[in-house]
mmCIF file of C-alpha atoms in Angstrom:
data_model
loop_
_atom_site.group_PDB
_atom_site.id
_atom_site.type_symbol
_atom_site.label_atom_id
_atom_site.label_comp_id
_atom_site.label_asym_id
_atom_site.label_seq_id
_atom_site.Cartn_x
_atom_site.Cartn_y
_atom_site.Cartn_z
ATOM 1 C CA MET N 169 -24.593 2.773 -6.106
ATOM 2 C CA TYR N 170 -24.648 -0.824 -7.200
ATOM 3 C CA SER N 171 -27.638 -3.104 -7.554
ATOM 4 C CA THR N 172 -28.744 -5.942 -5.283
ATOM 5 C CA SER N 173 -27.787 -8.382 -8.008
ATOM 6 C CA MET N 174 -24.252 -6.980 -8.023
ATOM 7 C CA LEU N 175 -23.965 -7.359 -4.271
ATOM 8 C CA ARG N 176 -25.261 -10.898 -4.550
ATOM 9 C CA ARG N 177 -22.486 -11.572 -7.063
ATOM 10 C CA PHE N 178 -19.888 -10.455 -4.506
ATOM 11 C CA PHE N 179 -21.411 -12.188 -1.511
ATOM 12 C CA CYS N 180 -22.085 -15.504 -3.204
ATOM 13 C CA PHE N 181 -18.941 -16.106 -5.205
ATOM 14 C CA ASN N 182 -18.864 -19.863 -4.779
ATOM 15 C CA ALA N 183 -22.384 -20.213 -6.034
ATOM 16 C CA ALA N 184 -21.830 -17.867 -8.946
ATOM 17 C CA ALA N 185 -18.490 -19.302 -10.019
ATOM 18 C CA SER N 186 -19.928 -22.368 -11.721
ATOM 19 C CA SER N 187 -18.390 -24.311 -14.539
ATOM 20 C CA SER N 188 -20.351 -22.299 -17.085
ATOM 21 C CA VAL N 189 -19.212 -18.876 -18.279
ATOM 22 C CA ALA N 190 -21.479 -15.871 -18.670
ATOM 23 C CA PRO N 191 -22.442 -14.992 -22.261
ATOM 24 C CA SER N 192 -20.508 -11.744 -22.059
ATOM 25 C CA SER N 193 -17.325 -13.681 -21.276
ATOM 26 C CA ALA N 194 -17.818 -15.875 -24.327
ATOM 27 C CA ALA N 195 -17.281 -12.784 -26.451
ATOM 28 C CA ALA N 196 -13.925 -12.269 -24.775
ATOM 29 C CA ILE N 197 -12.872 -15.789 -25.743
ATOM 30 C CA THR N 198 -13.821 -15.405 -29.413
ATOM 31 C CA SER N 199 -12.462 -11.869 -29.779
ATOM 32 C CA LYS N 200 -9.361 -11.294 -31.903
ATOM 33 C CA LYS N 201 -7.921 -9.130 -29.159
ATOM 34 C CA LYS N 202 -5.708 -10.766 -26.563
ATOM 35 C CA SER N 203 -7.476 -11.341 -23.273
ATOM 36 C CA LEU N 204 -6.022 -9.966 -20.045
ATOM 37 C CA VAL N 205 -7.118 -10.624 -16.470
ATOM 38 C CA PHE N 206 -6.340 -7.991 -13.845
ATOM 39 C CA LEU N 207 -5.851 -8.770 -10.143
ATOM 40 C CA GLY N 208 -5.797 -5.988 -7.548
ATOM 41 C CA SER N 209 -7.652 -4.770 -4.484
ATOM 42 C CA PRO N 210 -6.792 -1.394 -2.810
ATOM 43 C CA GLN N 211 -7.186 2.104 -4.197
ATOM 44 C CA VAL N 212 -3.667 2.187 -5.652
ATOM 45 C CA SER N 213 -4.586 -0.863 -7.740
ATOM 46 C CA ALA N 214 -7.483 1.086 -9.240
ATOM 47 C CA THR N 215 -4.884 3.465 -10.711
ATOM 48 C CA VAL N 216 -3.406 0.565 -12.660
ATOM 49 C CA LEU N 217 -6.847 -0.687 -13.710
ATOM 50 C CA ASP N 218 -7.737 2.790 -14.959
ATOM 51 C CA ALA N 219 -4.612 2.843 -17.134
ATOM 52 C CA LEU N 220 -5.480 -0.593 -18.535
ATOM 53 C CA PHE N 221 -9.079 0.394 -19.260
ATOM 54 C CA ASN N 222 -7.890 3.495 -21.102
ATOM 55 C CA ALA N 223 -5.219 1.616 -23.043
ATOM 56 C CA SER N 224 -7.652 -1.162 -24.024
ATOM 57 C CA ALA N 225 -10.129 1.433 -25.347
ATOM 58 C CA ALA N 226 -7.576 2.955 -27.729
ATOM 59 C CA PRO N 227 -8.272 2.192 -31.434
ATOM 60 C CA SER N 228 -4.858 0.543 -31.790
ATOM 61 C CA SER N 229 -5.234 -1.644 -28.697
ATOM 62 C CA SER N 230 -4.420 -5.327 -29.109
ATOM 63 C CA PHE N 231 -5.981 -6.467 -25.817
ATOM 64 C CA GLU N 232 -9.113 -6.324 -23.704
ATOM 65 C CA ILE N 233 -9.810 -6.925 -20.028
ATOM 66 C CA ALA N 234 -11.579 -10.274 -19.811
ATOM 67 C CA ALA N 235 -12.058 -10.334 -16.033
ATOM 68 C CA ILE N 236 -11.061 -8.701 -12.765
ATOM 69 C CA VAL N 237 -10.042 -10.581 -9.620
ATOM 70 C CA THR N 238 -10.101 -8.833 -6.266
ATOM 71 C CA GLN N 239 -10.522 -9.392 -2.537
ATOM 72 C CA PRO N 240 -14.009 -10.248 -1.246
ATOM 73 C CA PRO N 241 -16.195 -7.463 0.181
ATOM 74 C CA SER N 242 -15.322 -6.346 3.693
ATOM 75 C CA ARG N 243 -16.770 -4.118 6.374
ATOM 76 C CA ARG N 244 -15.283 -0.634 6.093
ATOM 77 C CA ASP N 245 -15.890 2.956 7.108
ATOM 78 C CA ARG N 246 -17.796 4.100 10.167
ATOM 79 C CA GLY N 247 -21.030 2.379 9.228
ATOM 80 C CA ARG N 248 -19.198 -0.949 8.993
ATOM 81 C CA LYS N 249 -21.196 -1.750 5.885
ATOM 82 C CA MET N 250 -20.132 -4.621 3.674
ATOM 83 C CA MET N 251 -18.355 -2.912 0.780
ATOM 84 C CA PRO N 252 -16.666 -4.177 -2.374
ATOM 85 C CA SER N 253 -12.936 -3.597 -2.665
ATOM 86 C CA PRO N 254 -11.865 -0.250 -4.166
ATOM 87 C CA VAL N 255 -10.907 -2.053 -7.388
ATOM 88 C CA ALA N 256 -14.303 -3.767 -7.621
ATOM 89 C CA GLN N 257 -16.125 -0.511 -6.953
ATOM 90 C CA TYR N 258 -14.047 1.297 -9.557
ATOM 91 C CA ALA N 259 -14.726 -1.418 -12.142
ATOM 92 C CA LEU N 260 -18.466 -1.232 -11.477
ATOM 93 C CA ASP N 261 -18.376 2.549 -11.784
ATOM 94 C CA ARG N 262 -16.692 2.131 -15.173
ATOM 95 C CA GLY N 263 -19.540 -0.140 -16.266
ATOM 96 C CA PHE N 264 -17.590 -3.386 -16.126
ATOM 97 C CA SER N 265 -19.800 -6.472 -15.857
ATOM 98 C CA ALA N 266 -20.299 -7.651 -12.272
ATOM 99 C CA ASP N 267 -20.367 -11.229 -13.580
ATOM 100 C CA LEU N 268 -16.722 -10.852 -14.585
ATOM 101 C CA ILE N 269 -15.509 -9.573 -11.208
ATOM 102 C CA PHE N 270 -14.287 -12.561 -9.216
ATOM 103 C CA THR N 271 -13.813 -12.408 -5.439
ATOM 104 C CA PRO N 272 -12.408 -15.733 -4.226
ATOM 105 C CA GLU N 273 -11.281 -16.057 -0.627
ATOM 106 C CA ARG N 274 -8.196 -17.850 -1.997
ATOM 107 C CA ALA N 275 -6.811 -17.836 -5.519
ATOM 108 C CA GLY N 276 -6.510 -21.628 -5.423
ATOM 109 C CA GLU N 277 -10.250 -22.329 -5.154
ATOM 110 C CA GLU N 278 -11.164 -24.808 -7.868
ATOM 111 C CA THR N 279 -14.443 -23.072 -8.762
ATOM 112 C CA PHE N 280 -12.542 -19.856 -9.362
ATOM 113 C CA LEU N 281 -9.784 -21.571 -11.344
ATOM 114 C CA SER N 282 -12.391 -23.312 -13.521
ATOM 115 C CA SER N 283 -13.988 -19.973 -14.363
ATOM 116 C CA LEU N 284 -10.576 -18.476 -15.100
ATOM 117 C CA ARG N 285 -9.601 -21.349 -17.405
ATOM 118 C CA ALA N 286 -12.862 -20.935 -19.303
ATOM 119 C CA LEU N 287 -11.923 -17.336 -20.090
ATOM 120 C CA GLN N 288 -8.604 -18.508 -21.577
ATOM 121 C CA PRO N 289 -6.645 -15.383 -20.578
ATOM 122 C CA GLU N 290 -3.338 -14.952 -22.343
ATOM 123 C CA LEU N 291 -1.884 -12.709 -19.634
ATOM 124 C CA CYS N 292 -2.584 -11.843 -15.992
ATOM 125 C CA ILE N 293 -1.517 -8.581 -14.356
ATOM 126 C CA THR N 294 -1.294 -8.219 -10.575
ATOM 127 C CA ALA N 295 -1.035 -4.988 -8.579
ATOM 128 C CA ALA N 296 -1.386 -5.292 -4.801
ATOM 129 C CA TYR N 297 -3.887 -8.131 -5.125
ATOM 130 C CA GLY N 298 -3.297 -9.471 -1.613
ATOM 131 C CA ASN N 299 -3.541 -13.231 -2.233
ATOM 132 C CA ILE N 300 -0.850 -15.825 -2.874
ATOM 133 C CA LEU N 301 -1.065 -17.233 -6.407
ATOM 134 C CA PRO N 302 -0.631 -21.017 -6.520
ATOM 135 C CA THR N 303 1.056 -22.938 -9.331
ATOM 136 C CA LYS N 304 -2.353 -23.988 -10.682
ATOM 137 C CA PHE N 305 -3.133 -20.323 -11.245
ATOM 138 C CA LEU N 306 0.260 -19.430 -12.705
ATOM 139 C CA ASN N 307 -0.036 -22.265 -15.242
ATOM 140 C CA ILE N 308 -3.232 -20.826 -16.806
ATOM 141 C CA PRO N 309 -2.079 -17.751 -18.814
ATOM 142 C CA PRO N 310 0.385 -18.811 -21.561
ATOM 143 C CA LEU N 311 2.143 -15.421 -21.485
ATOM 144 C CA GLY N 312 2.505 -15.593 -17.705
ATOM 145 C CA THR N 313 1.565 -13.305 -14.849
ATOM 146 C CA VAL N 314 3.236 -9.893 -14.499
ATOM 147 C CA ASN N 315 3.344 -8.070 -11.167
ATOM 148 C CA ILE N 316 3.799 -4.362 -10.453
ATOM 149 C CA HIS N 317 6.012 -4.257 -7.365
ATOM 150 C CA PRO N 318 6.757 -0.888 -5.661
ATOM 151 C CA SER N 319 10.493 -1.323 -5.205
ATOM 152 C CA LEU N 320 13.642 -1.745 -7.278
ATOM 153 C CA LEU N 321 13.774 -5.541 -7.189
ATOM 154 C CA PRO N 322 15.574 -7.475 -5.803
ATOM 155 C CA LEU N 323 15.466 -4.800 -3.086
ATOM 156 C CA TYR N 324 12.559 -4.900 -0.632
ATOM 157 C CA ARG N 325 10.882 -8.138 -1.548
ATOM 158 C CA GLY N 326 7.831 -8.737 0.612
ATOM 159 C CA ALA N 327 4.621 -7.281 1.971
ATOM 160 C CA ALA N 328 5.773 -3.759 2.938
ATOM 161 C CA PRO N 329 8.357 -2.521 0.409
ATOM 162 C CA VAL N 330 7.386 1.164 0.531
ATOM 163 C CA GLN N 331 7.152 1.304 4.321
ATOM 164 C CA ARG N 332 10.444 -0.471 4.887
ATOM 165 C CA ALA N 333 12.230 1.674 2.314
ATOM 166 C CA LEU N 334 11.044 4.863 4.032
ATOM 167 C CA GLN N 335 11.921 3.426 7.424
ATOM 168 C CA ASP N 336 15.450 2.881 6.121
ATOM 169 C CA GLY N 337 15.587 6.497 4.931
ATOM 170 C CA VAL N 338 16.325 5.689 1.286
ATOM 171 C CA LYS N 339 16.943 8.596 -1.091
ATOM 172 C CA GLU N 340 15.578 6.715 -4.094
ATOM 173 C CA THR N 341 13.321 3.755 -4.708
ATOM 174 C CA GLY N 342 11.184 2.787 -7.656
ATOM 175 C CA VAL N 343 8.804 0.331 -9.249
ATOM 176 C CA SER N 344 9.477 -2.940 -11.046
ATOM 177 C CA LEU N 345 7.585 -5.042 -13.566
ATOM 178 C CA ALA N 346 8.409 -8.686 -12.962
ATOM 179 C CA PHE N 347 7.061 -12.067 -13.952
ATOM 180 C CA THR N 348 5.444 -13.878 -11.036
ATOM 181 C CA VAL N 349 6.958 -17.160 -9.852
ATOM 182 C CA ARG N 350 6.174 -19.245 -6.790
ATOM 183 C CA ALA N 351 9.030 -17.690 -4.777
ATOM 184 C CA LEU N 352 8.085 -14.321 -3.292
ATOM 185 C CA ASP N 353 8.803 -11.403 -5.685
ATOM 186 C CA ALA N 354 11.647 -13.432 -7.203
ATOM 187 C CA GLY N 355 10.682 -13.542 -10.892
ATOM 188 C CA PRO N 356 12.658 -12.093 -13.812
ATOM 189 C CA VAL N 357 12.382 -8.303 -14.107
ATOM 190 C CA ILE N 358 10.969 -6.791 -17.310
ATOM 191 C CA ALA N 359 11.668 -3.151 -16.428
ATOM 192 C CA ARG N 360 12.318 -0.766 -13.544
ATOM 193 C CA GLU N 361 11.601 2.921 -13.027
ATOM 194 C CA ILE N 362 13.654 4.868 -10.459
ATOM 195 C CA VAL N 363 11.873 7.448 -8.283
ATOM 196 C CA GLU N 364 13.599 9.982 -6.019
ATOM 197 C CA VAL N 365 12.274 10.086 -2.451
ATOM 198 C CA ASP N 366 11.491 13.414 -0.819
ATOM 199 C CA ASP N 367 12.516 13.466 2.853
ATOM 200 C CA GLN N 368 9.003 14.489 3.972
ATOM 201 C CA ILE N 369 6.873 12.159 1.833
ATOM 202 C CA LYS N 370 4.773 9.599 3.702
ATOM 203 C CA ALA N 371 4.102 5.995 2.774
ATOM 204 C CA PRO N 372 0.556 6.406 1.342
ATOM 205 C CA ASP N 373 1.688 9.219 -0.970
ATOM 206 C CA LEU N 374 4.817 7.398 -2.092
ATOM 207 C CA LEU N 375 2.813 4.213 -2.699
ATOM 208 C CA ALA N 376 0.353 6.127 -4.888
ATOM 209 C CA LEU N 377 3.221 7.754 -6.797
ATOM 210 C CA LEU N 378 4.930 4.419 -7.434
ATOM 211 C CA PHE N 379 1.778 2.737 -8.715
ATOM 212 C CA ALA N 380 1.079 5.716 -10.965
ATOM 213 C CA GLU N 381 4.579 5.325 -12.432
ATOM 214 C CA GLY N 382 4.112 1.575 -12.585
ATOM 215 C CA SER N 383 0.910 2.026 -14.600
ATOM 216 C CA LYS N 384 2.757 4.039 -17.237
ATOM 217 C CA LEU N 385 5.577 1.529 -17.335
ATOM 218 C CA LEU N 386 3.147 -1.365 -17.739
ATOM 219 C CA VAL N 387 1.242 0.217 -20.617
ATOM 220 C CA HIS N 388 4.540 1.024 -22.327
ATOM 221 C CA LYS N 389 5.768 -2.559 -21.966
ATOM 222 C CA LEU N 390 2.538 -4.401 -22.811
ATOM 223 C CA PRO N 391 3.330 -4.788 -26.541
ATOM 224 C CA SER N 392 6.610 -6.549 -25.739
ATOM 225 C CA ILE N 393 4.881 -8.703 -23.132
ATOM 226 C CA PHE N 394 2.229 -9.753 -25.638
ATOM 227 C CA ASP N 395 4.711 -10.535 -28.418
ATOM 228 C CA GLY N 396 6.863 -12.596 -26.053
ATOM 229 C CA SER N 397 10.028 -10.502 -26.331
ATOM 230 C CA ALA N 398 9.686 -9.261 -22.735
ATOM 231 C CA LYS N 399 9.977 -12.793 -21.403
ATOM 232 C CA VAL N 400 13.031 -13.491 -23.570
ATOM 233 C CA ASN N 401 14.760 -10.284 -22.442
ATOM 234 C CA ALA N 402 13.653 -10.280 -18.780
ATOM 235 C CA GLU N 403 16.543 -9.942 -16.333
ATOM 236 C CA PRO N 404 16.943 -12.655 -13.673
ATOM 237 C CA GLN N 405 17.224 -11.166 -10.196
ATOM 238 C CA ASP N 406 20.570 -11.246 -8.401
ATOM 239 C CA ASP N 407 19.778 -13.176 -5.229
ATOM 240 C CA SER N 408 22.955 -11.879 -3.572
ATOM 241 C CA LYS N 409 21.400 -8.377 -3.525
ATOM 242 C CA VAL N 410 18.045 -9.349 -2.036
ATOM 243 C CA THR N 411 16.650 -7.333 0.860
ATOM 244 C CA LEU N 412 13.373 -8.151 2.566
ATOM 245 C CA ALA N 413 10.376 -6.017 3.494
ATOM 246 C CA PRO N 414 8.428 -8.032 6.075
ATOM 247 C CA LYS N 415 4.861 -7.222 7.054
ATOM 248 C CA ILE N 416 4.483 -4.480 9.665
ATOM 249 C CA SER N 417 2.963 -5.344 13.034
ATOM 250 C CA PRO N 418 1.020 -2.908 15.264
ATOM 251 C CA GLU N 419 3.572 -3.480 18.041
ATOM 252 C CA GLU N 420 6.168 -1.669 15.925
ATOM 253 C CA SER N 421 4.207 1.578 16.053
ATOM 254 C CA TRP N 422 5.622 2.786 19.391
ATOM 255 C CA LEU N 423 8.336 5.437 19.301
ATOM 256 C CA SER N 424 11.323 5.301 21.642
ATOM 257 C CA PHE N 425 12.979 8.676 22.148
ATOM 258 C CA ASP N 426 16.244 6.963 23.001
ATOM 259 C CA GLU N 427 16.654 6.669 19.235
ATOM 260 C CA GLU N 428 17.916 9.541 17.104
ATOM 261 C CA ALA N 429 15.447 11.990 15.593
ATOM 262 C CA LEU N 430 16.103 10.959 11.968
ATOM 263 C CA VAL N 431 15.293 7.330 12.788
ATOM 264 C CA LEU N 432 12.006 8.375 14.413
ATOM 265 C CA HIS N 433 11.121 10.799 11.596
ATOM 266 C CA ASN N 434 11.595 8.057 9.017
ATOM 267 C CA LYS N 435 9.451 5.702 11.060
ATOM 268 C CA VAL N 436 6.632 8.260 11.272
ATOM 269 C CA ARG N 437 6.702 8.647 7.484
ATOM 270 C CA ALA N 438 6.897 4.898 6.921
ATOM 271 C CA PHE N 439 4.027 3.953 9.214
ATOM 272 C CA ALA N 440 1.687 6.798 8.216
ATOM 273 C CA GLY N 441 -1.746 5.522 7.315
ATOM 274 C CA TRP N 442 -1.295 2.179 9.077
ATOM 275 C CA PRO N 443 -0.444 1.361 11.794
ATOM 276 C CA GLY N 444 0.655 4.930 12.555
ATOM 277 C CA THR N 445 3.179 5.842 15.233
ATOM 278 C CA ARG N 446 2.443 6.343 18.910
ATOM 279 C CA ALA N 447 4.250 7.796 21.895
ATOM 280 C CA LYS N 448 3.619 7.978 25.614
ATOM 281 C CA VAL N 449 4.415 11.272 27.328
ATOM 282 C CA LEU N 450 4.289 12.371 30.947
ATOM 283 C CA VAL N 451 2.022 15.320 31.801
ATOM 284 C CA ASP N 452 2.835 17.330 34.960
ATOM 285 C CA ASP N 453 0.015 19.629 36.028
ATOM 286 C CA LYS N 454 0.404 22.689 38.238
ATOM 287 C CA SER N 455 -0.548 20.684 41.343
ATOM 288 C CA GLY N 456 2.326 18.255 40.866
ATOM 289 C CA ASN N 457 0.181 15.384 39.628
ATOM 290 C CA HIS N 458 1.543 13.081 36.929
ATOM 291 C CA ASN N 459 -0.456 11.532 34.129
ATOM 292 C CA ILE N 460 0.615 9.433 31.158
ATOM 293 C CA LEU N 461 -0.802 10.594 27.843
ATOM 294 C CA GLU N 462 -0.827 8.513 24.671
ATOM 295 C CA LEU N 463 -0.323 10.502 21.493
ATOM 296 C CA LYS N 464 -0.465 9.455 17.881
ATOM 297 C CA ILE N 465 2.373 11.234 16.074
ATOM 298 C CA ILE N 466 1.183 12.293 12.612
ATOM 299 C CA THR N 467 3.725 14.633 11.007
ATOM 300 C CA THR N 468 7.313 15.391 11.972
ATOM 301 C CA ARG N 469 10.588 16.881 10.805
ATOM 302 C CA VAL N 470 14.121 16.628 12.133
ATOM 303 C CA GLY N 471 15.004 19.669 14.226
ATOM 304 C CA PRO N 472 18.330 21.461 14.647
ATOM 305 C CA ASP N 473 20.550 19.991 17.336
ATOM 306 C CA ASP N 474 20.915 23.288 19.213
ATOM 307 C CA LYS N 475 17.306 23.061 20.465
ATOM 308 C CA ILE N 476 18.211 20.640 23.272
ATOM 309 C CA GLN N 477 19.775 21.583 26.599
ATOM 310 C CA ARG N 478 21.579 18.807 28.433
ATOM 311 C CA ASN N 479 19.989 19.677 31.789
ATOM 312 C CA ASP N 480 16.479 19.313 30.281
ATOM 313 C CA VAL N 481 16.940 16.120 28.318
ATOM 314 C CA ASN N 482 13.358 14.894 28.939
ATOM 315 C CA ASP N 483 11.447 18.159 28.615
ATOM 316 C CA ILE N 484 9.183 18.593 25.595
ATOM 317 C CA THR N 485 9.045 22.232 24.534
ATOM 318 C CA SER N 486 7.227 24.269 21.918
ATOM 319 C CA VAL N 487 8.716 26.449 19.201
ATOM 320 C CA GLU N 488 6.789 28.166 16.415
ATOM 321 C CA ASP N 489 4.605 25.447 14.848
ATOM 322 C CA ALA N 490 6.134 22.392 16.529
ATOM 323 C CA LEU N 491 6.532 20.377 19.701
ATOM 324 C CA VAL N 492 10.223 19.702 20.234
ATOM 325 C CA PHE N 493 11.001 16.203 21.511
ATOM 326 C CA PRO N 494 14.536 15.520 22.792
ATOM 327 C CA CYS N 495 15.919 12.327 21.252
ATOM 328 C CA GLY N 496 18.982 10.127 21.389
ATOM 329 C CA GLY N 497 22.343 11.480 20.283
ATOM 330 C CA CYS N 498 21.395 15.016 21.373
ATOM 331 C CA THR N 499 19.012 15.318 18.429
ATOM 332 C CA THR N 500 15.506 16.763 18.340
ATOM 333 C CA LEU N 501 12.311 15.692 16.622
ATOM 334 C CA GLU N 502 9.862 18.461 15.775
ATOM 335 C CA VAL N 503 6.298 17.168 15.843
ATOM 336 C CA LEU N 504 3.905 19.208 13.701
ATOM 337 C CA GLU N 505 0.647 17.244 14.071
ATOM 338 C CA VAL N 506 -0.689 14.927 16.769
ATOM 339 C CA GLN N 507 -3.871 13.030 17.554
ATOM 340 C CA LEU N 508 -5.344 12.148 20.921
ATOM 341 C CA PRO N 509 -7.335 8.912 21.294
ATOM 342 C CA GLY N 510 -10.827 9.381 19.869
ATOM 343 C CA LYS N 511 -10.035 12.898 18.619
ATOM 344 C CA LYS N 512 -9.241 14.465 15.274
ATOM 345 C CA VAL N 513 -5.747 15.298 14.111
ATOM 346 C CA THR N 514 -4.656 18.682 15.448
ATOM 347 C CA SER N 515 -1.699 20.992 14.962
ATOM 348 C CA ALA N 516 1.084 21.001 17.508
ATOM 349 C CA ALA N 517 0.341 24.658 18.333
ATOM 350 C CA SER N 518 -3.320 23.916 19.127
ATOM 351 C CA PHE N 519 -2.365 20.917 21.235
ATOM 352 C CA TRP N 520 0.212 22.979 23.166
ATOM 353 C CA ASN N 521 -2.278 25.762 23.829
ATOM 354 C CA GLY N 522 -4.737 23.199 25.160
ATOM 355 C CA LEU N 523 -2.262 22.121 27.830
ATOM 356 C CA ARG N 524 -2.746 25.462 29.630
ATOM 357 C CA GLY N 525 0.706 25.519 31.175
ATOM 358 C CA GLN N 526 1.058 21.841 31.981
ATOM 359 C CA LYS N 527 4.528 20.437 31.331
ATOM 360 C CA LEU N 528 5.338 17.498 29.065
ATOM 361 C CA LYS N 529 8.208 15.045 29.365
ATOM 362 C CA THR N 530 9.273 12.043 27.314
ATOM 363 C CA LEU N 531 9.171 8.626 28.933
#
């Protein structure tokens, strides 16, 4: 748990971020170690922060974390309580000073920038922070700002690199360390790490894997970043090879079974977590009544093509542990887990048994 004073620090950022700096931050300024400011918000960012905390605590460390910048508290979980970001909560659990956790609504707020300048950070590290960094921010750290981006830049620049890569069915992706510039994910690349992509892995798991690899890569490269050689040797991105990874919208979550099974399987993996993938199916009961049922499709695999019969192209069947959906190109998608509105995730076998003989068809 965190104290009322800590919560007040989160909820009243503008009042707390005055022109003066807390006494504890003054020590960071006068320390011989280089000062680093970390920016991140979701749980995967906490993985990077953990690696930085551990590296800074090593006897040979040349840096310390002067401050943490993260998204403001938000209402989460079933109780809808106002909660600090996962990064903020992790930092508090590690005993990091609440006075040095900044939560501006925008990274360009002058009160925030004044507090940041007073800390005189030599380097900023970003990992899924979630706010655009203006030029005024980027001009503060003399060694620049380095971002951990979960793709092999210049591939998949944008808000959803992991999701779009999985949606495209890539066999390998990776993580890049790159200097931040005003153009989106366009800065010179310090290093890349290639990661093979399993054909069943979902976006949240791949994202966690990439940030774990990115943490190791960052710690390994920090000495060269601090001595300036990383900036000298950074590789400019080839703009002719750029691909984009635009933000995902909830409207994209619907599945169309006119598409081939592999396309749908990749979409299910890509959109796992949020926004998920949904499908509408037709339920025929024994009395001949028709109802439309909305299903959330949780886990899938591509089925063998011999499961579909051309005279039953819309019938959904069951085999072993899966629901078999006929798809475009005479392919089949085997659905292993589903979720009904307001219900918990259930296995395909349990869902099928609950139908009690009713027939399902794709729409």
